[in-house]
Tab-separated table of C-alpha atoms in Angstrom:
chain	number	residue	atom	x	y	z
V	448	UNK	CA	98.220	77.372	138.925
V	449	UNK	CA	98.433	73.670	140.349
V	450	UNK	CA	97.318	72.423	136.868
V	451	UNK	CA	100.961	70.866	136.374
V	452	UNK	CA	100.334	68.986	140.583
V	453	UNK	CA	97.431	66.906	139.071
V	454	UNK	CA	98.521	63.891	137.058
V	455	UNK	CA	95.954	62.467	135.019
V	456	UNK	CA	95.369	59.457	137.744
V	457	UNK	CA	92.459	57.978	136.128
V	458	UNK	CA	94.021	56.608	132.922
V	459	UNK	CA	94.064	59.184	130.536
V	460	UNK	CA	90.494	60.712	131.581
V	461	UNK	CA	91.744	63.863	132.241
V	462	UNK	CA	93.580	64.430	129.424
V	463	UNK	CA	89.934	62.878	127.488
V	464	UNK	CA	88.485	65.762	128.983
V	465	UNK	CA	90.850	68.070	127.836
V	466	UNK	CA	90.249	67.045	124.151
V	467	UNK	CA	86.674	66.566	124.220
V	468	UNK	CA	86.869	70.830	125.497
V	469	UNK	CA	89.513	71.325	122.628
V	470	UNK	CA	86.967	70.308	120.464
V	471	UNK	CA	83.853	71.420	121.909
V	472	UNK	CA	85.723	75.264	122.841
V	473	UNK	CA	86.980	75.055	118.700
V	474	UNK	CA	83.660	74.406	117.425
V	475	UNK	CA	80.978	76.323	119.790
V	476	UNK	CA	83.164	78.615	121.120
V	477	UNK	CA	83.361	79.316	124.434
V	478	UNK	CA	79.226	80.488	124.717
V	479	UNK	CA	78.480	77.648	123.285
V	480	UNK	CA	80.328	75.173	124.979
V	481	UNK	CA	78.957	73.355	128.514
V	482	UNK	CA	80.641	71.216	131.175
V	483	UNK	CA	77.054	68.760	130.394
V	484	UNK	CA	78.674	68.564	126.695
V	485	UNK	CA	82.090	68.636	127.469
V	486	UNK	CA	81.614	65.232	129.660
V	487	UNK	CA	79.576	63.675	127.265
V	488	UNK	CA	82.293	63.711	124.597
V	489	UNK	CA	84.406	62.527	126.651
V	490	UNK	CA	82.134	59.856	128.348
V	491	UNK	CA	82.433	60.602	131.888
V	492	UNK	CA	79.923	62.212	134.348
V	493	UNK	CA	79.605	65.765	134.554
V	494	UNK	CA	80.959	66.070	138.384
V	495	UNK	CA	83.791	64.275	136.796
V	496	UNK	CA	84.624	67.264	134.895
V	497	UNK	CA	83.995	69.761	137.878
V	498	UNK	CA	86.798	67.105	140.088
V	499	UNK	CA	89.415	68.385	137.969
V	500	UNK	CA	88.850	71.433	136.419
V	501	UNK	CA	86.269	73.327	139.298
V	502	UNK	CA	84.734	75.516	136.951
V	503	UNK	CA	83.831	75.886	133.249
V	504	UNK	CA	86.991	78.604	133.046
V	505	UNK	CA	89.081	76.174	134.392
V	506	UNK	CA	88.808	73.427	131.558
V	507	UNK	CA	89.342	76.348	129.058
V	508	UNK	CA	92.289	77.428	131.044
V	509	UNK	CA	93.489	73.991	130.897
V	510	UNK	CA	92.445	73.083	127.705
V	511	UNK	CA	94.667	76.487	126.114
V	512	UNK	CA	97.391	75.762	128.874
V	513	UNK	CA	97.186	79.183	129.957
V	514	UNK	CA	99.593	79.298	132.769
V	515	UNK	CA	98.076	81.435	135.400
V	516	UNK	CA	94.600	82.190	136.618
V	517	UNK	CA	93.469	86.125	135.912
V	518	UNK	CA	91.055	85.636	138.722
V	519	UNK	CA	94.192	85.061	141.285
V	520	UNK	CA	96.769	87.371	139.982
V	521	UNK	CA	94.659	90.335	138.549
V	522	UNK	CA	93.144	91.890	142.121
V	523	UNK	CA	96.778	90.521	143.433
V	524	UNK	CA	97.951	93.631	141.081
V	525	UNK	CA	95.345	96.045	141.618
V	526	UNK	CA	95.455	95.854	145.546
V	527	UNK	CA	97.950	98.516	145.964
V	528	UNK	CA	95.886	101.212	143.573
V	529	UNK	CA	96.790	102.241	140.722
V	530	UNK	CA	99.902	104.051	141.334
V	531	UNK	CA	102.436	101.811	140.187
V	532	UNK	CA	100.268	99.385	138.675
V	533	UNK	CA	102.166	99.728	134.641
V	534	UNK	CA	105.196	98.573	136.402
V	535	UNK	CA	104.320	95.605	138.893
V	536	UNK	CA	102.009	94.900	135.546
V	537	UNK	CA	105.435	94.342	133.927
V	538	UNK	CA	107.162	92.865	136.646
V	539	UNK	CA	104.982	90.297	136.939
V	540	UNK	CA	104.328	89.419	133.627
V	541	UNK	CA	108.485	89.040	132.993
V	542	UNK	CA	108.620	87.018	136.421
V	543	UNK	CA	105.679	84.570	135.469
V	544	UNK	CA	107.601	83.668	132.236
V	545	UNK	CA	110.787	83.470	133.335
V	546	UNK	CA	109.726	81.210	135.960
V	547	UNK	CA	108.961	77.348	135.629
V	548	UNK	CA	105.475	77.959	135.315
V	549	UNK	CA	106.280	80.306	131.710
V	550	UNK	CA	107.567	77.582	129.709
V	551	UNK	CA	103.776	76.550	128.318
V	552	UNK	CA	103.456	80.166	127.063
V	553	UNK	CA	105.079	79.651	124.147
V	554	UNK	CA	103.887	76.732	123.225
V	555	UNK	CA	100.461	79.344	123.530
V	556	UNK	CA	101.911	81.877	121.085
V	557	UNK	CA	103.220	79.357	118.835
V	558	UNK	CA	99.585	77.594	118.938
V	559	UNK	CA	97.881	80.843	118.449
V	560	UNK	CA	99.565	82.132	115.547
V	561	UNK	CA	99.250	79.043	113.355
V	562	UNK	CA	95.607	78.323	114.208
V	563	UNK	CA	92.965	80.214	113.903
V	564	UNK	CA	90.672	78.152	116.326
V	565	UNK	CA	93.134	78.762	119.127
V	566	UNK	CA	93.621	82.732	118.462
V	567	UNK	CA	89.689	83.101	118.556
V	568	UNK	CA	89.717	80.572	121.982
V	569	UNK	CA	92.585	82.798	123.609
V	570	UNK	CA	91.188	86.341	122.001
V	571	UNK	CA	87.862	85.376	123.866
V	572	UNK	CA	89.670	84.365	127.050
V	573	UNK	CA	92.175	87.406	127.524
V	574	UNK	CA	89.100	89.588	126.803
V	575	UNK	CA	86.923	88.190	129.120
V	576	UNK	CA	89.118	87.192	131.849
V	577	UNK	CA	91.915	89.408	131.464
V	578	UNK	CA	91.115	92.545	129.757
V	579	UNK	CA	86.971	92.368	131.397
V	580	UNK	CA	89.061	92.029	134.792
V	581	UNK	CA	91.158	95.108	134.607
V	582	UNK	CA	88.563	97.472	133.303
V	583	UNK	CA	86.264	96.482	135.561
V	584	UNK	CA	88.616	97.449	138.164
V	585	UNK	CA	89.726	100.304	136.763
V	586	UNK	CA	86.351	102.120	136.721
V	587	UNK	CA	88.375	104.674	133.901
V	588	UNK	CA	86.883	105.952	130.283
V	589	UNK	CA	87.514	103.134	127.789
V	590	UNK	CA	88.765	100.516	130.032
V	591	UNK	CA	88.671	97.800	127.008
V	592	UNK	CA	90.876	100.324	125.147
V	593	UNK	CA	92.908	101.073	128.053
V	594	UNK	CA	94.162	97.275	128.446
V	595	UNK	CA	94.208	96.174	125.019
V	596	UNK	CA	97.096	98.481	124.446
V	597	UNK	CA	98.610	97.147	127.665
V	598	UNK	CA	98.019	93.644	125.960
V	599	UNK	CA	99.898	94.632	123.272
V	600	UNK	CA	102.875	96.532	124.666
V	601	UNK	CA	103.233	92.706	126.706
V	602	UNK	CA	103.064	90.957	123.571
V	603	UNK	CA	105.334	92.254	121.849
V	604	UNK	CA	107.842	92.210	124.889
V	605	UNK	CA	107.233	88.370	124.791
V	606	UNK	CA	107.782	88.005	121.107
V	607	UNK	CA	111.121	89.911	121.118
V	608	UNK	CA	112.451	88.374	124.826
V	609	UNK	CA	111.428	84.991	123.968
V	610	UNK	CA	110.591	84.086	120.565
V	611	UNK	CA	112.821	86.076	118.461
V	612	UNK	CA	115.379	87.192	121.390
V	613	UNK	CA	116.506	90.608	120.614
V	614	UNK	CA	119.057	92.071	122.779
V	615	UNK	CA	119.480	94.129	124.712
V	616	UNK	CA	115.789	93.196	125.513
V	617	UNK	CA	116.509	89.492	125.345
V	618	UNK	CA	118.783	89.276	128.402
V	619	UNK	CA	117.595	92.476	130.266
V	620	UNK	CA	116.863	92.077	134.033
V	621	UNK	CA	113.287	92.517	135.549
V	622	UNK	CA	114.070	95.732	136.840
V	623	UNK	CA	115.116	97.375	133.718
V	624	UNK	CA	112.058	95.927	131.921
V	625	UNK	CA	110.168	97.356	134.538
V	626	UNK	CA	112.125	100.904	133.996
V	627	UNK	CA	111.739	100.576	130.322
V	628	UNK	CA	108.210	99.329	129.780
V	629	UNK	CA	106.410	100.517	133.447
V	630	UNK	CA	105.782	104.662	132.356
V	631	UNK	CA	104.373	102.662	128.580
V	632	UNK	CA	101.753	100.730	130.350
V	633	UNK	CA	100.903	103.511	133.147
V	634	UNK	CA	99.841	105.906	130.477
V	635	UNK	CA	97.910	103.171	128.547
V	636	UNK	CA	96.192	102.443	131.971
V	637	UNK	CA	95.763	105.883	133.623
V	638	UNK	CA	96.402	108.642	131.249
V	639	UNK	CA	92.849	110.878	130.296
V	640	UNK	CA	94.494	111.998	127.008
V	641	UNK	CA	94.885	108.823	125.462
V	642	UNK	CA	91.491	108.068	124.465
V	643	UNK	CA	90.457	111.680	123.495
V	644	UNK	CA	91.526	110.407	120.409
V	645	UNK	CA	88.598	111.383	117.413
V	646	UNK	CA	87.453	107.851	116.137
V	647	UNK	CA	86.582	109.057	112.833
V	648	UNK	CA	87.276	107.122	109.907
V	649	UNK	CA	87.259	103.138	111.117
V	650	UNK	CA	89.560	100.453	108.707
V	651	UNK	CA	88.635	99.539	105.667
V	652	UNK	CA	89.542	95.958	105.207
L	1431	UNK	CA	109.265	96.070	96.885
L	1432	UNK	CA	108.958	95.474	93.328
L	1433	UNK	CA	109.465	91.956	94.393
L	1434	UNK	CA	105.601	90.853	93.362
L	1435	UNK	CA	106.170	92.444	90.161
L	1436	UNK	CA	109.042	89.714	89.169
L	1437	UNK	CA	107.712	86.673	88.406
L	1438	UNK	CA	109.985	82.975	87.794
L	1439	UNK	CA	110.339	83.970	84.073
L	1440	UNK	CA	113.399	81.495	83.584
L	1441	UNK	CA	111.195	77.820	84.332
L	1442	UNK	CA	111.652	78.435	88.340
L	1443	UNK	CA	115.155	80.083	88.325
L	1444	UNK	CA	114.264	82.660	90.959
L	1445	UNK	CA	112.498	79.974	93.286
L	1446	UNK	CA	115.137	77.747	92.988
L	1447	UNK	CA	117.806	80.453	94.174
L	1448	UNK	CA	115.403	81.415	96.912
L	1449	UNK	CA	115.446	77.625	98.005
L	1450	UNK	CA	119.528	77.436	98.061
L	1451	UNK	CA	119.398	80.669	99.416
L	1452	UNK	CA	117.069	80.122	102.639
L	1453	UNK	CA	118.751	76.686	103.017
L	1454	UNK	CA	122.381	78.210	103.211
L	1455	UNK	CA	121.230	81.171	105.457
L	1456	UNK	CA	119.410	78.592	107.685
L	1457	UNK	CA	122.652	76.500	107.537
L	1458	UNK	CA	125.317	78.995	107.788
L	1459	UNK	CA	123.268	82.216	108.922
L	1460	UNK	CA	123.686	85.668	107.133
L	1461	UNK	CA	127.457	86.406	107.463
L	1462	UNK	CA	128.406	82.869	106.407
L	1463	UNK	CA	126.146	82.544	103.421
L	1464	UNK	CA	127.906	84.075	99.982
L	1465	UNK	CA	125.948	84.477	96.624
L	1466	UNK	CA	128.888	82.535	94.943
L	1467	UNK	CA	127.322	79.496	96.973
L	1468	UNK	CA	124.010	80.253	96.804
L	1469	UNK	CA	124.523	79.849	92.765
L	1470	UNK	CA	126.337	77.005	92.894
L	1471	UNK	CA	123.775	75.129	95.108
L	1472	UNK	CA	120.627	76.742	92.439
L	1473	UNK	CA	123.342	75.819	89.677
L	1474	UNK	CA	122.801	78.881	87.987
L	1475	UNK	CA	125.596	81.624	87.649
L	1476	UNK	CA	126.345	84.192	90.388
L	1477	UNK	CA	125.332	86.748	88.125
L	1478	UNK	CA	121.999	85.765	87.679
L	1479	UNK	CA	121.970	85.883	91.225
L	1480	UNK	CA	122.548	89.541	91.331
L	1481	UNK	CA	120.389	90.034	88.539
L	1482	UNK	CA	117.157	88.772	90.420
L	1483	UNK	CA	118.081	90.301	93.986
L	1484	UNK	CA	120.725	92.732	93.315
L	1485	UNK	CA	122.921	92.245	96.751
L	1486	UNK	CA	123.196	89.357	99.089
L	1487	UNK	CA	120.272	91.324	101.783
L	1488	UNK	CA	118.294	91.590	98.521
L	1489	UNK	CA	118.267	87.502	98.348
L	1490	UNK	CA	117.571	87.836	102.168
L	1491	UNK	CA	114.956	89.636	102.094
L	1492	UNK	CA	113.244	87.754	99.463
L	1493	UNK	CA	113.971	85.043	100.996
L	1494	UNK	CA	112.267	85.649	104.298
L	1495	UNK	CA	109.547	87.514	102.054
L	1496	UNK	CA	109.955	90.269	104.189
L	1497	UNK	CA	107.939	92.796	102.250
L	1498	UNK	CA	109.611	96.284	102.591
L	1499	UNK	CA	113.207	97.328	102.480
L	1500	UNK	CA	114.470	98.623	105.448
L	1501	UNK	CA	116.766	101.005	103.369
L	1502	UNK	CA	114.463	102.572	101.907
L	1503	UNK	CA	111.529	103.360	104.156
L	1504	UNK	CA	113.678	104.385	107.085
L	1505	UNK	CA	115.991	107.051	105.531
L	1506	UNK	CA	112.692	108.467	103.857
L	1507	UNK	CA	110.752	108.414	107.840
L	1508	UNK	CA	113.709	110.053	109.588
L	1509	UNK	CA	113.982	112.871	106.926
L	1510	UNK	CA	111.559	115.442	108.551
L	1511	UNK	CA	113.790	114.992	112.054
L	1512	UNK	CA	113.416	113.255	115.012
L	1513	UNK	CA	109.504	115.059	116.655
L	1514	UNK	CA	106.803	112.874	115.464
L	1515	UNK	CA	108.924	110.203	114.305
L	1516	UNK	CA	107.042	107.736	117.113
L	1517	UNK	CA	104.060	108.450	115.230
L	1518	UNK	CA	105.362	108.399	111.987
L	1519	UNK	CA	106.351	104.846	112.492
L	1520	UNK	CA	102.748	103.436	113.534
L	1521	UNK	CA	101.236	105.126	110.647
L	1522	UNK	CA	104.062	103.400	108.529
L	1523	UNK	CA	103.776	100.249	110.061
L	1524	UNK	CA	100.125	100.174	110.046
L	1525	UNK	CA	99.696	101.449	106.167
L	1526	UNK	CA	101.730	98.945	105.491
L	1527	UNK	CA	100.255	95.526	107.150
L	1528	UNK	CA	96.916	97.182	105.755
L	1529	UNK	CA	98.350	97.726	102.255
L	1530	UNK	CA	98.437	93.949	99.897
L	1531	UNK	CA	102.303	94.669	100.449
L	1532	UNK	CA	101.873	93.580	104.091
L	1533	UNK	CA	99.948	90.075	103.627
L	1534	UNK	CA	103.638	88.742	103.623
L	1535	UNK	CA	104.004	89.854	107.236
L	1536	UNK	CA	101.150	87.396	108.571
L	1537	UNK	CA	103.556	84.199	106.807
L	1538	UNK	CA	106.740	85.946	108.161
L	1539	UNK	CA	105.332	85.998	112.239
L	1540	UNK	CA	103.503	82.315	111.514
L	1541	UNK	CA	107.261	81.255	110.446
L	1542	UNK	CA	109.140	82.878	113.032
L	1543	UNK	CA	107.173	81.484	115.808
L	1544	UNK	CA	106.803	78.392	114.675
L	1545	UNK	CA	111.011	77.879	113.747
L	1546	UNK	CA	114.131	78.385	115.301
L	1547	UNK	CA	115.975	78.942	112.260
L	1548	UNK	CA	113.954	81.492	111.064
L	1549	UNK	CA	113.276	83.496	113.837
L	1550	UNK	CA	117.427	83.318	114.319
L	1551	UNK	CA	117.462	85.028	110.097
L	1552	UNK	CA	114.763	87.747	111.053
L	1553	UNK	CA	116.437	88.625	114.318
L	1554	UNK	CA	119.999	89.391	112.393
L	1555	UNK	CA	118.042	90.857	109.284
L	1556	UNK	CA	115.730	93.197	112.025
L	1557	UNK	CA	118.874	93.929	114.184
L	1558	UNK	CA	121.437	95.051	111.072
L	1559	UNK	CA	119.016	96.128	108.707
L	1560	UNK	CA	116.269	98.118	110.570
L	1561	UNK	CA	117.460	98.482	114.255
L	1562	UNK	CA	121.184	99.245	113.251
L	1563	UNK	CA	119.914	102.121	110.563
L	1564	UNK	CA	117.671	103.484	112.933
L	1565	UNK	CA	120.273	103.440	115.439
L	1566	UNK	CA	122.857	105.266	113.363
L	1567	UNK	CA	120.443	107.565	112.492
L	1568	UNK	CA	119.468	108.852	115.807
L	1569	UNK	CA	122.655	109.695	117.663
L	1570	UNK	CA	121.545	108.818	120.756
L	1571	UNK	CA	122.302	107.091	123.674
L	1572	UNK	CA	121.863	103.419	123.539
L	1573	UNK	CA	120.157	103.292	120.259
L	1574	UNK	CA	119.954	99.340	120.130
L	1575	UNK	CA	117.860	98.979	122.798
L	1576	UNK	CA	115.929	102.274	121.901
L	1577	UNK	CA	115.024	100.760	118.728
L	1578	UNK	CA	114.142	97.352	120.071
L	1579	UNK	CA	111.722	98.565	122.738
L	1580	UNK	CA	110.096	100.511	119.496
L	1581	UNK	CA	110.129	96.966	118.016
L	1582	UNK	CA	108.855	95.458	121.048
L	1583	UNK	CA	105.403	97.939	121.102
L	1584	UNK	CA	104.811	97.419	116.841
L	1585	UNK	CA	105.128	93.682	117.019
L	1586	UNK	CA	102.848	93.489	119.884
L	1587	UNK	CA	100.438	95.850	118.062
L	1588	UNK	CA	100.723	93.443	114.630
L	1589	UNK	CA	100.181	90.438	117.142
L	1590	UNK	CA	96.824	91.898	118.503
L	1591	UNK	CA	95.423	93.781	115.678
L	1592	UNK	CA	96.470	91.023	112.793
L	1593	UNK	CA	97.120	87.866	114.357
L	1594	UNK	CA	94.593	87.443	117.774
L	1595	UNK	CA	92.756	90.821	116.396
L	1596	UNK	CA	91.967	92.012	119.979
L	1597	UNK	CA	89.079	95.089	119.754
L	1598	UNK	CA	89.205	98.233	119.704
L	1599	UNK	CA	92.736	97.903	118.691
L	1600	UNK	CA	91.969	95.278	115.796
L	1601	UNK	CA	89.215	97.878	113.932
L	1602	UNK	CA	90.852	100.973	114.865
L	1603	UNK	CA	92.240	103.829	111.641
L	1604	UNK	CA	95.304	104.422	111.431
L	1605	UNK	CA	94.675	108.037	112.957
L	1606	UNK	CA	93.766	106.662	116.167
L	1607	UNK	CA	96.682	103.923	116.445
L	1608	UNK	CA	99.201	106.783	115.989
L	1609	UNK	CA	97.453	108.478	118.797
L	1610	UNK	CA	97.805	105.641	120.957
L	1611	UNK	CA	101.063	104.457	120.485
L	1612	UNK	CA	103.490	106.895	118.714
L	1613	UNK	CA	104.034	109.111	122.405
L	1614	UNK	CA	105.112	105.652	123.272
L	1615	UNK	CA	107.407	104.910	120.159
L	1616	UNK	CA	108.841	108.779	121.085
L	1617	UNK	CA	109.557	108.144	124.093
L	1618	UNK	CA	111.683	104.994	123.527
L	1619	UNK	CA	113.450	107.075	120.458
L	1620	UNK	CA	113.831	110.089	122.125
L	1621	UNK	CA	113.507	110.439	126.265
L	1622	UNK	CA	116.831	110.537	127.517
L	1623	UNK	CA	115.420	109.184	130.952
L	1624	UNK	CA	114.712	105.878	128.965
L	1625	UNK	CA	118.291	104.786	128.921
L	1626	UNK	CA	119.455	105.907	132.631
L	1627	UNK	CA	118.288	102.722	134.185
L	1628	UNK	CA	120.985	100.966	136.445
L	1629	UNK	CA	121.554	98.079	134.600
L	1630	UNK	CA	122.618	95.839	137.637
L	1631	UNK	CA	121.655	92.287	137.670
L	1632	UNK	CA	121.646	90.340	134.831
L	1633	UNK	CA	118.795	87.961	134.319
L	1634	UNK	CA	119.632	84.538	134.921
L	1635	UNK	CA	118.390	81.791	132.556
């Protein structure tokens, strides 16, 4: 969250780092990739890395510009139970972009869909950090399931308020969202019928 | 949809009235653009216009290569009446991306995201064309924003399953998709409690 506080300082090393992950994170994914590596692209010490970005997860957060940290705002969400939880879920997602700190996440959905490097990078993060987060937490049946189709009800909110701006959905207030969108991602999170589902036949591609 | 079965034929006629055409709708949007001057910027004769596209949304839909027309699929989905019609869509929507008629869709999203001017097109083409049909056809309260919340949960799901292919939703059949989502595409058709939200405050930009 205070990634936008910290100016690069030391003459562009920060912003070395950032590449050197870019490229490390697009090539060896994020398995693959280590802060030891990371710093030697970028020819600084290791420690230097750590300084600025504390933790492995915090260069890739940086280096994606992903706005907010899952590890802060997910048990923020889940502290009052699960009753509830489709609609602050939507509520805080429409607050976090409408806010100052929302204007990189389009530059994250426009970076996403025209590269397939940086939809892999952000597929692996939202599973792991988001997605891993919730259904851990959740302790329901199908928990990856359960917030992928949250994921996608959020998405799609996002493309149609922000990138394509259809109304009345465009210009709607956070408390109609809420109304609107809340019961959608409650019964994605909570309900027992929706993964009774038969998974017969899988896609043929 | 016959639209990959016409090829130039006339030494790049059609592509050159699909060039005038997207640069006068990105110019003067849909209402402004005429097919008298999108023949006199191809130089050809209005006629031949017609002849390719048939109608003025026929250029527009060719030119924003969006693969299905509108007036045709959603006539023949709300014939059988309005139960089931949430999961009539996703099985529509989803045959469709999965069928080589929906390959278009990836280039459509990758150009709407990435430009103003043609996310401005496909948000006038989705609002008259699908969301104002739909609309008329249901006879319900509020149909705009009814059929843009619908909107709202399939572009999400193309986003996850197509574009950042998120498991399970990316590998799921088509069965289990309609499972999922179409009680939520009902509800935002259907559910009279959808639309009694008090719409108070506006959001502020």
């Amino acid at each position: 969250m205070a990634r936008t506080g910290r100016r690069p300082g030391l003459g562009g090393t920060r912003e070395r780092i950032l590449a050197a992950a870019r490229s490390d994170f697009g090539k060896a994914g994020y398995e693959g990739t280590t802060i030891r590596g990371i710093a030697a692209q970028a020819k600084v010490d290791p420690a230097l890395v750590m300084h600025y970005f504390e933790s492995k997860d915090g260069v890739f957060r940086a280096a994606m510009q992903f706005p907010v940290d899952p590890a802060e705002f997910i048990p923020r969400l889940l502290a009052p139970g699960l009753d509830g939880l489709g609609e602050r879920l939507v509520r805080f997602f429409v607050e976090t972009w409408d806010s100052p700190a929302g204007s990189p996440f389009l530059g994250l959905i426009r970076s996403v869909v025209g590269n397939e490097d940086a939809a892999a990078q952000l597929r692996e993060f939202v599973t792991r950090e988001v997605l891993g987060r919730l259904a851990r937490a959740l302790e329901l049946d199908q928990p990856q399931l359960r917030a992928a189709l949250v994921a996608s009800q959020l998405v799609g909110l996002a493309m149609l308020r922000y990138v394509v701006r259809v109304e009345p959905v465009a210009s709607a207030s956070t408390d109609e969202l809420a109304a609107w969108l809340g019961p959608t991602l409650q019964r994605y999170l909570t309900d027992p019928r929706v993964t009774k589902v038969n998974r017969r036949s899988r896609r043929r591609r």
